[in-house]
Coordinates of C-alpha atoms (C1' of nucleotides) in Angstrom, one line a residue:
Chain P
M5 CA 159.1 207.9 -23.3
S6 CA 161.9 209.9 -21.8
L7 CA 164.6 207.4 -22.6
R8 CA 163.8 207.9 -26.3
H9 CA 164.3 211.7 -25.9
A10 CA 167.5 211.2 -23.8
V11 CA 169.0 209.1 -26.6
L12 CA 167.7 211.4 -29.3
G13 CA 169.0 214.5 -27.5
L14 CA 172.5 213.0 -27.0
I15 CA 172.8 212.0 -30.7
A16 CA 171.6 215.5 -31.7
E17 CA 174.3 217.1 -29.4
F18 CA 177.3 214.8 -29.8
R19 CA 176.6 212.3 -32.7
G20 CA 178.3 209.0 -32.2
S21 CA 177.8 205.2 -31.5
G22 CA 175.8 203.4 -29.0
Y23 CA 179.0 202.7 -27.2
D24 CA 179.8 206.4 -27.0
L25 CA 176.3 207.0 -25.6
M26 CA 176.8 204.4 -22.9
K27 CA 179.8 206.3 -21.6
V28 CA 177.7 209.5 -21.3
F29 CA 175.0 207.6 -19.5
G30 CA 177.6 206.1 -17.2
K31 CA 179.3 209.5 -16.4
T32 CA 177.6 212.8 -17.2
L33 CA 174.0 211.6 -17.0
S34 CA 174.5 209.0 -14.3
H35 CA 172.8 211.3 -11.7
V36 CA 170.1 212.4 -14.1
W37 CA 168.8 209.4 -16.0
V38 CA 169.9 205.7 -15.8
A39 CA 169.9 203.5 -18.8
T40 CA 171.1 200.0 -19.5
Q41 CA 173.1 199.0 -22.6
G42 CA 170.3 196.8 -23.9
Q43 CA 167.9 199.8 -23.7
V44 CA 170.2 202.1 -25.5
Y45 CA 171.0 199.8 -28.4
T46 CA 167.3 198.9 -28.8
E47 CA 166.2 202.5 -28.7
L48 CA 168.8 203.6 -31.3
N49 CA 167.4 201.0 -33.7
K50 CA 163.9 202.2 -33.1
L51 CA 164.8 205.8 -33.6
A52 CA 166.6 204.9 -36.9
D53 CA 163.5 203.0 -38.0
D54 CA 161.4 206.0 -37.3
G55 CA 163.7 208.3 -39.3
L56 CA 164.6 210.5 -36.3
I57 CA 168.3 209.5 -36.5
A58 CA 170.5 208.4 -39.5
V59 CA 173.0 205.5 -39.4
S60 CA 176.3 205.3 -41.1
E61 CA 177.6 202.0 -42.7
P62 CA 179.2 199.8 -40.1
G63 CA 182.9 200.8 -39.6
P64 CA 185.9 199.1 -38.1
R65 CA 184.5 197.0 -35.2
G66 CA 181.0 196.9 -36.5
R67 CA 180.8 200.5 -35.2
K68 CA 177.8 202.5 -36.3
Q69 CA 177.8 206.3 -36.3
Y70 CA 174.5 208.0 -35.7
T71 CA 173.4 211.6 -36.5
A72 CA 170.1 213.4 -35.9
T73 CA 167.9 214.0 -38.9
D74 CA 165.9 217.2 -39.4
A75 CA 162.8 215.2 -38.2
G76 CA 164.8 214.2 -35.1
R77 CA 165.8 217.7 -34.2
A78 CA 162.2 218.9 -34.8
E79 CA 160.9 216.2 -32.5
L80 CA 163.4 217.1 -29.8
R81 CA 162.4 220.8 -30.0
H82 CA 158.7 219.8 -29.9
W83 CA 159.3 217.7 -26.7
L84 CA 161.2 220.5 -25.0
A85 CA 159.0 223.5 -26.0
E86 CA 155.5 222.0 -26.3
T87 CA 155.3 219.3 -23.7
R88 CA 155.8 219.4 -19.9
P89 CA 156.9 216.6 -17.7
V90 CA 154.2 214.8 -15.6
P91 CA 155.6 214.0 -12.1
H92 CA 156.1 210.3 -11.2
P93 CA 157.5 210.6 -7.7
R94 CA 159.3 207.5 -6.7
S95 CA 161.7 208.2 -3.8
E96 CA 162.8 205.1 -2.0
H97 CA 164.6 207.2 0.6
L98 CA 161.4 209.1 1.5
L99 CA 159.4 205.9 1.5
R100 CA 161.8 204.5 4.1
V101 CA 161.6 207.6 6.2
Y102 CA 157.8 207.3 6.2
F103 CA 158.0 203.9 7.7
L104 CA 160.8 204.5 10.1
G105 CA 158.4 204.4 13.0
S106 CA 158.5 200.5 12.7
L107 CA 162.1 200.7 13.9
P108 CA 163.6 201.4 17.4
P109 CA 164.5 205.1 17.5
D110 CA 168.3 204.6 17.5
Q111 CA 168.0 202.5 14.3
A112 CA 165.8 205.2 12.7
R113 CA 168.5 207.7 13.6
D114 CA 171.1 205.5 12.0
Y115 CA 169.2 205.6 8.7
L116 CA 168.9 209.4 8.8
A117 CA 172.6 209.8 9.6
W118 CA 173.6 207.5 6.8
L119 CA 171.4 209.5 4.4
G120 CA 173.1 212.7 5.5
E121 CA 176.6 211.3 5.1
T122 CA 176.0 209.9 1.6
H123 CA 174.6 213.2 0.5
T124 CA 177.3 215.3 2.0
A125 CA 179.8 213.1 0.1
Q126 CA 177.8 213.5 -3.1
A127 CA 177.7 217.3 -2.7
E128 CA 181.5 217.3 -2.4
Q129 CA 181.9 215.1 -5.4
L130 CA 179.6 217.2 -7.5
R131 CA 181.5 220.4 -6.5
Q132 CA 184.6 218.9 -8.0
I133 CA 182.8 218.2 -11.2
S134 CA 181.5 221.7 -11.2
D135 CA 185.0 223.1 -10.8
E136 CA 186.2 221.1 -13.7
L137 CA 183.3 222.4 -15.8
A138 CA 183.9 226.0 -14.8
G139 CA 186.9 226.3 -17.1
L140 CA 184.9 225.4 -20.2
T141 CA 182.7 228.0 -21.9
S142 CA 181.1 225.9 -24.7
D143 CA 177.4 226.1 -25.5
T144 CA 176.9 222.5 -24.4
S145 CA 178.5 223.0 -21.0
R146 CA 176.3 225.9 -20.1
Y147 CA 173.2 223.8 -19.5
S148 CA 175.2 220.9 -18.0
R149 CA 176.6 223.4 -15.4
L150 CA 173.0 224.2 -14.4
V151 CA 172.3 220.5 -13.9
V152 CA 175.4 220.0 -11.8
E153 CA 174.5 223.0 -9.7
Y154 CA 171.1 221.5 -9.1
G155 CA 172.7 218.3 -8.0
I156 CA 174.9 220.2 -5.5
R157 CA 172.0 222.1 -4.0
N158 CA 169.9 219.0 -3.8
A159 CA 172.6 217.0 -2.0
A160 CA 173.3 219.9 0.4
M161 CA 169.6 220.4 1.1
T162 CA 169.1 216.7 1.8
A163 CA 172.1 216.5 4.2
E164 CA 170.8 219.6 6.1
W165 CA 167.3 218.1 6.2
A166 CA 168.7 214.8 7.6
A167 CA 170.6 216.7 10.3
W168 CA 167.4 218.6 11.2
A169 CA 165.3 215.4 11.2
I170 CA 167.7 213.9 13.7
T171 CA 167.2 216.8 16.1
Q172 CA 163.4 216.4 15.7
L173 CA 163.6 212.8 16.8
G174 CA 165.8 213.8 19.7
E175 CA 163.2 216.2 20.9
T176 CA 160.2 213.8 20.8
E177 CA 162.5 211.2 22.4
Q178 CA 162.9 213.4 25.5
H179 CA 159.2 214.0 25.7
R180 CA 158.8 210.2 26.0
E181 CA 161.5 209.7 28.5
N182 CA 160.1 212.5 30.8
P183 CA 156.4 212.3 30.2
G184 CA 154.3 215.0 31.8
R185 CA 157.1 217.5 32.3
Chain G
M397 CA 160.9 195.7 -5.0
S398 CA 159.9 198.9 -3.2
L399 CA 156.3 198.7 -4.1
R400 CA 156.1 195.5 -2.1
H401 CA 157.5 197.2 1.0
A402 CA 155.3 200.3 0.5
V403 CA 152.2 198.0 0.6
L404 CA 153.6 195.9 3.4
G405 CA 154.5 199.0 5.4
L406 CA 151.0 200.5 5.0
I407 CA 149.3 197.4 6.1
A408 CA 151.6 197.1 9.1
E409 CA 150.8 200.7 10.1
F410 CA 147.2 201.0 9.3
R411 CA 145.7 197.6 8.4
G412 CA 142.9 197.8 5.9
S413 CA 141.7 196.9 2.4
G414 CA 143.2 197.5 -1.0
Y415 CA 140.7 200.3 -1.5
D416 CA 141.9 202.0 1.8
L417 CA 145.5 201.7 0.6
M418 CA 144.7 203.3 -2.7
K419 CA 143.4 206.3 -0.9
V420 CA 146.8 206.6 1.0
F421 CA 148.7 206.3 -2.3
G422 CA 146.4 208.9 -3.8
K423 CA 146.9 211.4 -1.0
T424 CA 149.6 211.0 1.7
L425 CA 152.1 209.1 -0.5
S426 CA 151.3 210.8 -3.8
H427 CA 154.5 212.8 -3.7
V428 CA 156.6 209.9 -2.4
W429 CA 155.6 206.8 -4.4
V430 CA 153.1 206.4 -7.1
A431 CA 151.2 203.1 -7.5
T432 CA 148.2 202.0 -9.7
Q433 CA 145.2 200.1 -8.5
G434 CA 146.2 197.0 -10.5
Q435 CA 149.6 197.0 -8.9
V436 CA 148.3 197.3 -5.3
Y437 CA 145.7 194.5 -5.6
T438 CA 148.2 192.2 -7.3
E439 CA 150.8 192.9 -4.6
L440 CA 148.4 192.3 -1.8
N441 CA 147.7 188.9 -3.1
K442 CA 151.4 188.1 -3.5
L443 CA 152.1 189.3 0.0
A444 CA 149.3 187.1 1.4
D445 CA 150.6 184.1 -0.6
D446 CA 154.0 184.7 0.9
G447 CA 152.6 184.8 4.4
L448 CA 153.7 188.4 5.1
I449 CA 150.1 189.6 5.5
A450 CA 146.9 187.8 6.6
V451 CA 143.5 188.2 4.9
S452 CA 140.1 188.3 6.6
E453 CA 137.1 186.5 5.1
P454 CA 135.5 188.8 2.5
G455 CA 133.0 191.2 4.2
P456 CA 130.1 193.4 2.9
R457 CA 131.1 194.4 -0.6
G458 CA 133.6 191.7 -1.1
R459 CA 135.9 193.8 1.1
K460 CA 139.0 192.1 2.5
Q461 CA 140.8 193.3 5.5
Y462 CA 144.5 192.8 5.6
T463 CA 146.8 192.7 8.7
A464 CA 150.6 192.2 8.9
T465 CA 151.9 188.9 10.2
D466 CA 155.0 188.6 12.5
A467 CA 156.9 187.4 9.4
G468 CA 155.7 190.6 7.6
R469 CA 156.8 192.9 10.4
A470 CA 160.1 191.2 10.6
E471 CA 160.6 191.6 6.8
L472 CA 159.7 195.3 7.1
R473 CA 162.3 195.8 9.9
H474 CA 164.9 193.9 7.9
W475 CA 164.3 196.1 4.9
L476 CA 164.6 199.3 6.9
A477 CA 167.5 198.4 9.1
E478 CA 169.6 196.0 7.1
T479 CA 169.3 197.2 3.5
R480 CA 170.1 200.6 1.9
P481 CA 168.5 202.0 -1.2
V482 CA 170.5 202.0 -4.4
P483 CA 170.0 205.2 -6.4
H484 CA 168.0 205.0 -9.6
P485 CA 168.1 208.7 -10.7
R486 CA 165.4 209.4 -13.3
S487 CA 164.6 213.1 -13.3
E488 CA 162.8 214.2 -16.4
H489 CA 163.1 217.8 -15.5
L490 CA 166.9 217.7 -15.3
L491 CA 167.0 215.7 -18.5
R492 CA 165.2 218.5 -20.2
V493 CA 167.4 221.2 -18.7
Y494 CA 170.4 219.2 -20.0
F495 CA 169.1 219.5 -23.6
L496 CA 167.8 223.1 -23.3
G497 CA 170.6 224.2 -25.6
S498 CA 168.6 222.9 -28.5
L499 CA 166.0 225.6 -28.0
P500 CA 166.2 229.4 -28.6
P501 CA 167.2 231.1 -25.3
D502 CA 163.8 232.6 -24.6
Q503 CA 162.0 229.2 -24.9
A504 CA 164.7 227.7 -22.6
R505 CA 164.0 230.5 -20.1
D506 CA 160.2 229.8 -20.4
Y507 CA 160.9 226.2 -19.3
L508 CA 162.9 227.3 -16.3
A509 CA 160.3 229.9 -15.3
W510 CA 157.6 227.2 -15.5
L511 CA 159.7 224.9 -13.3
G512 CA 160.1 227.6 -10.7
E513 CA 156.4 228.5 -10.7
T514 CA 155.2 224.9 -10.3
H515 CA 157.6 224.3 -7.4
T516 CA 156.7 227.6 -5.7
A517 CA 153.1 226.5 -5.8
Q518 CA 154.0 223.0 -4.6
A519 CA 155.9 224.4 -1.6
E520 CA 152.9 226.5 -0.7
Q521 CA 150.6 223.5 -0.9
L522 CA 152.9 221.3 1.2
R523 CA 153.1 224.1 3.8
Q524 CA 149.4 223.8 4.3
I525 CA 149.6 220.1 4.7
S526 CA 152.4 220.6 7.2
D527 CA 150.2 223.1 9.2
E528 CA 147.4 220.6 9.4
L529 CA 149.8 217.9 10.5
A530 CA 151.4 220.1 13.2
G531 CA 148.3 219.8 15.4
L532 CA 148.7 216.0 15.7
T533 CA 151.3 214.3 17.9
S534 CA 150.8 210.6 17.1
D535 CA 153.6 208.2 16.6
T536 CA 152.7 207.8 12.9
S537 CA 152.5 211.5 12.1
R538 CA 156.0 212.1 13.5
Y539 CA 157.8 210.6 10.5
S540 CA 155.3 211.8 8.0
R541 CA 156.0 215.3 9.2
L542 CA 159.7 214.7 8.3
V543 CA 158.6 213.6 4.8
V544 CA 156.4 216.7 4.3
E545 CA 159.2 219.0 5.5
Y546 CA 161.5 217.3 2.9
G547 CA 159.0 218.1 0.2
I548 CA 158.8 221.7 1.3
R549 CA 162.6 222.1 1.3
N550 CA 162.9 220.4 -2.0
A551 CA 160.3 222.5 -3.7
A552 CA 161.7 225.7 -2.3
M553 CA 165.2 224.7 -3.3
T554 CA 164.1 223.9 -6.9
A555 CA 162.3 227.2 -7.2
E556 CA 165.4 229.1 -6.0
W557 CA 167.6 227.2 -8.3
A558 CA 165.3 227.9 -11.3
A559 CA 165.5 231.6 -10.5
W560 CA 169.3 231.5 -10.3
A561 CA 169.5 229.5 -13.5
I562 CA 167.5 232.2 -15.4
T563 CA 170.0 234.8 -14.2
Q564 CA 172.9 232.6 -15.4
L565 CA 171.3 232.5 -18.9
G566 CA 170.9 236.2 -18.9
E567 CA 174.6 236.7 -18.2
T568 CA 175.8 234.5 -20.9
E569 CA 173.2 236.1 -23.2
Q570 CA 174.8 239.5 -22.7
H571 CA 178.3 238.1 -23.5
R572 CA 176.9 236.9 -26.9
E573 CA 175.1 240.2 -27.7
N574 CA 178.2 242.3 -26.9
P575 CA 181.1 240.0 -27.8
G576 CA 184.6 241.2 -27.0
R577 CA 183.6 243.9 -24.5
Chain C
dG864 C1' 115.8 205.1 -9.3
dT865 C1' 120.2 206.6 -9.9
dA866 C1' 124.6 208.6 -9.1
dA867 C1' 128.6 208.4 -6.2
dA868 C1' 131.5 205.8 -3.6
dC869 C1' 132.9 201.3 -2.3
dA870 C1' 135.4 197.2 -3.7
dT871 C1' 138.1 193.7 -6.4
dG872 C1' 140.2 191.8 -10.1
dT873 C1' 142.5 190.7 -14.9
dA874 C1' 144.5 191.3 -19.6
dA875 C1' 147.4 193.5 -22.9
dC876 C1' 151.0 196.2 -23.5
dA877 C1' 155.1 199.1 -22.7
dG878 C1' 159.3 199.9 -20.3
dG879 C1' 163.2 198.4 -17.6
dT880 C1' 166.7 194.8 -15.8
dT881 C1' 169.9 191.0 -16.0
dA882 C1' 172.4 188.0 -18.3
dC883 C1' 174.2 186.0 -22.1
dA884 C1' 176.5 185.8 -26.7
dT885 C1' 179.8 187.2 -30.0
dG886 C1' 183.5 189.2 -32.2
dA887 C1' 187.4 193.0 -33.5
dT888 C1' 191.2 196.0 -32.2
dT889 C1' 194.7 198.0 -29.4
dG890 C1' 198.5 198.0 -26.1
dT891 C1' 201.9 195.4 -23.5
Chain U
dA1052 C1' 199.9 185.6 -26.3
dC1053 C1' 196.9 188.1 -23.4
dA1054 C1' 194.1 191.5 -21.3
dA1055 C1' 191.6 195.5 -21.8
dT1056 C1' 188.6 198.1 -24.4
dC1057 C1' 185.7 198.7 -28.2
dA1058 C1' 181.4 197.4 -30.2
dT1059 C1' 176.7 195.3 -31.0
dG1060 C1' 172.9 192.6 -30.1
dT1061 C1' 169.1 189.5 -28.1
dA1062 C1' 166.3 186.6 -24.7
dA1063 C1' 164.0 186.0 -20.4
dC1064 C1' 162.2 188.1 -16.9
dC1065 C1' 160.1 191.5 -13.9
dT1066 C1' 157.7 195.9 -13.1
dG1067 C1' 154.6 199.4 -14.3
dT1068 C1' 150.6 201.4 -17.1
dT1069 C1' 146.1 201.6 -19.2
dA1070 C1' 142.0 199.9 -19.8
dC1071 C1' 138.4 196.9 -19.2
dA1072 C1' 135.1 194.1 -16.4
dT1073 C1' 132.1 193.4 -12.6
dG1074 C1' 129.3 193.9 -8.7
dT1075 C1' 127.6 196.2 -3.9
dT1076 C1' 126.1 199.8 -0.7
dT1077 C1' 124.9 204.4 0.6
dA1078 C1' 122.8 208.9 0.0
dC1079 C1' 119.7 211.8 -2.3

DNA sequence: GTAAACATGTAACAGGTTACATGATTGT
DNA sequence: ACAATCATGTAACCTGTTACATGTTTAC
């Protein structure tokens, strides 16, 4: 039920419309949690039915403004303080690495090189976001800075690992080319 | 459709029954891709219908032995060499960090400390698996060693980041306690 | 004999994805 | 007038989760 808490948390922090939320999911949260428009609008209606958020009367373009209720904020704090995430690992890139033995070595290397390049680029991109955030000192931006820093470290670690993995393949390759040496 | 390729890949590498596959998902792949028993049995039947794997006649306890067909191995290579994963980030732990501002600072710190501890323990656990794997030199174990090494680096990086994040909170805390100094 | 492990399957439900459908307002 | 952006919603489909249902073989 994490999508529910993602939506609830955003309303508690920023208040706004479903449209506003979709912009946050598309930018700030895009490397943390993905959500589709259909999901967000459906969840907002469910949260309102359950009394965790309150809806304003529809404004100009049918726009609805949502705000967190006391019950909503309590539920958010309960989720954060009294529950712990259970891991659901689902890493397509590691799954592919696991099966890379089905490919000729040079194609396996291509995949690892591609992984390294995309993550190097991602680290660079996140460093720019981090620099932009560094200027602000709001309460909200404090924790989002931690999240961005995690992204940078994760991307850098993945790129380094990919480079190391390629050297490992090279070494075992040589053993095969010169067996018994 | 990654579950499909996970199942296909395992059959291509090890051949065996649905029951055998569930053991691999429960151990080796447990930190890479999670799957339930229902999913695996359903997918095996679909893969067999599509001609990507072949089924033996049911043996002793209704056991079915699966093997990859040429079409199956071709599909696996196609997936690995000619497609690239699209990212679907869904990190509950980062989502929680993003909303940690809703909690009093000491409870936010508790969460980060817990994250650090669990990842330190995980790194240790994976190092043991890595040591066990180090003895083997099979073709299959080569790539699984890369996967385990990724897990170690990821866990270590996360634990270091959590420790750093706690120091960051401490610093901004002091600014609040002594404003204007 | 009985518990553990082997072995397969399905049904109900929850969650996620894609695509469609509709209309208002703003800027050029 | 027209395009872009704002704004909400639903339906069909696919994937994933939980729980149930059933029977066999091995080891003690």
